[in-house]
Amino acid sequence: ALEIWALGAATLLATLSAFYACRLSWQSYTFNDISTGNDATPLWIPQLGMAVGTLVLFIAFVDEFVSQWRGRPARAGGEQLRNE
């Protein structure tokens, strides 16, 4: 039960992090924010990497939460369980 609670909390935090990272990237794109350096890079380009990373983290936590909720054992390293 404690592991399901911890995965639920982690999923919630990953959801919030992914939402706000994507929102920040989108706002930087719509406002045409640029860096203050000499190259004047649009800020949405480096922020997009963080948004994609937080989305991947969110998907991983949801997958693990659903697996634990259904009672499937955790698999280390993506190994397949065999019934022999």
mmCIF file of C-alpha atoms in Angstrom:
data_model
loop_
_atom_site.group_PDB
_atom_site.id
_atom_site.type_symbol
_atom_site.label_atom_id
_atom_site.label_comp_id
_atom_site.label_asym_id
_atom_site.label_seq_id
_atom_site.Cartn_x
_atom_site.Cartn_y
_atom_site.Cartn_z
ATOM 1 C CA ALA A 1 0.000 0.000 0.000
ATOM 2 C CA LEU A 2 2.873 2.352 0.778
ATOM 3 C CA GLU A 3 4.410 1.799 -2.646
ATOM 4 C CA ILE A 4 1.120 2.593 -4.378
ATOM 5 C CA TRP A 5 0.807 5.759 -2.294
ATOM 6 C CA ALA A 6 4.380 6.798 -3.154
ATOM 7 C CA LEU A 7 3.810 6.119 -6.858
ATOM 8 C CA GLY A 8 0.585 8.119 -6.724
ATOM 9 C CA ALA A 9 2.367 11.073 -5.157
ATOM 10 C CA ALA A 10 5.220 10.811 -7.679
ATOM 11 C CA THR A 11 2.717 10.641 -10.545
ATOM 12 C CA LEU A 12 0.985 13.760 -9.266
ATOM 13 C CA LEU A 13 4.274 15.650 -8.980
ATOM 14 C CA ALA A 14 5.382 14.478 -12.428
ATOM 15 C CA THR A 15 2.019 15.613 -13.831
ATOM 16 C CA LEU A 16 2.431 19.079 -12.393
ATOM 17 C CA SER A 17 6.033 19.300 -13.526
ATOM 18 C CA ALA A 18 5.175 18.207 -17.085
ATOM 19 C CA PHE A 19 2.216 20.590 -17.275
ATOM 20 C CA TYR A 20 4.197 23.620 -16.165
ATOM 21 C CA ALA A 21 7.244 22.746 -18.291
ATOM 22 C CA CYS A 22 5.047 22.475 -21.395
ATOM 23 C CA ARG A 23 3.223 25.647 -20.449
ATOM 24 C CA LEU A 24 6.516 27.518 -20.019
ATOM 25 C CA SER A 25 7.734 26.366 -23.437
ATOM 26 C CA TRP A 26 4.464 27.366 -25.066
ATOM 27 C CA GLN A 27 4.475 30.811 -23.438
ATOM 28 C CA SER A 28 8.064 31.408 -24.500
ATOM 29 C CA TYR A 29 7.079 30.481 -28.053
ATOM 30 C CA THR A 30 3.993 32.726 -28.149
ATOM 31 C CA PHE A 31 5.765 35.710 -26.557
ATOM 32 C CA ASN A 32 8.870 35.254 -28.757
ATOM 33 C CA ASP A 33 11.188 35.241 -25.730
ATOM 34 C CA ILE A 34 14.876 35.217 -26.612
ATOM 35 C CA SER A 35 17.999 34.741 -24.527
ATOM 36 C CA THR A 36 19.988 37.742 -23.376
ATOM 37 C CA GLY A 37 23.223 36.434 -24.894
ATOM 38 C CA ASN A 38 24.809 37.516 -28.162
ATOM 39 C CA ASP A 39 23.191 34.702 -30.139
ATOM 40 C CA ALA A 40 19.588 35.610 -29.123
ATOM 41 C CA THR A 41 18.377 32.013 -29.082
ATOM 42 C CA PRO A 42 14.604 31.599 -28.781
ATOM 43 C CA LEU A 43 14.014 30.262 -25.264
ATOM 44 C CA TRP A 44 11.417 27.697 -26.308
ATOM 45 C CA ILE A 45 14.119 25.605 -28.011
ATOM 46 C CA PRO A 46 16.082 24.627 -24.863
ATOM 47 C CA GLN A 47 12.893 24.563 -22.780
ATOM 48 C CA LEU A 48 11.406 22.015 -25.169
ATOM 49 C CA GLY A 49 13.950 19.424 -24.017
ATOM 50 C CA MET A 50 12.836 19.834 -20.423
ATOM 51 C CA ALA A 51 9.175 19.585 -21.436
ATOM 52 C CA VAL A 52 9.768 16.353 -23.364
ATOM 53 C CA GLY A 53 11.792 14.892 -20.480
ATOM 54 C CA THR A 54 9.099 15.622 -17.922
ATOM 55 C CA LEU A 55 6.469 14.081 -20.209
ATOM 56 C CA VAL A 56 8.550 10.902 -20.468
ATOM 57 C CA LEU A 57 8.920 10.851 -16.673
ATOM 58 C CA PHE A 58 5.159 11.275 -16.299
ATOM 59 C CA ILE A 59 4.468 8.372 -18.673
ATOM 60 C CA ALA A 60 6.940 6.153 -16.806
ATOM 61 C CA PHE A 61 5.315 6.899 -13.438
ATOM 62 C CA VAL A 62 1.813 6.278 -14.797
ATOM 63 C CA ASP A 63 2.948 2.951 -16.267
ATOM 64 C CA GLU A 64 4.526 1.847 -12.985
ATOM 65 C CA PHE A 65 1.525 3.045 -10.952
ATOM 66 C CA VAL A 66 -0.927 1.094 -13.113
ATOM 67 C CA SER A 67 1.277 -2.010 -12.954
ATOM 68 C CA GLN A 68 1.410 -1.867 -9.163
ATOM 69 C CA TRP A 69 -2.303 -1.141 -8.915
ATOM 70 C CA ARG A 70 -3.088 -4.256 -10.951
ATOM 71 C CA GLY A 71 -0.797 -6.328 -8.748
ATOM 72 C CA ARG A 72 1.844 -7.111 -11.336
ATOM 73 C CA PRO A 73 5.326 -7.562 -9.890
ATOM 74 C CA ALA A 74 8.025 -5.053 -10.745
ATOM 75 C CA ARG A 75 10.468 -6.139 -13.427
ATOM 76 C CA ALA A 76 14.076 -5.005 -13.208
ATOM 77 C CA GLY A 77 15.717 -4.105 -16.496
ATOM 78 C CA GLY A 78 12.696 -4.929 -18.638
ATOM 79 C CA GLU A 79 13.131 -8.676 -18.186
ATOM 80 C CA GLN A 80 10.218 -10.841 -19.220
ATOM 81 C CA LEU A 81 8.772 -13.136 -16.557
ATOM 82 C CA ARG A 82 8.394 -16.723 -17.678
ATOM 83 C CA ASN A 83 6.052 -19.308 -16.239
ATOM 84 C CA GLU A 84 8.081 -22.487 -16.287
#
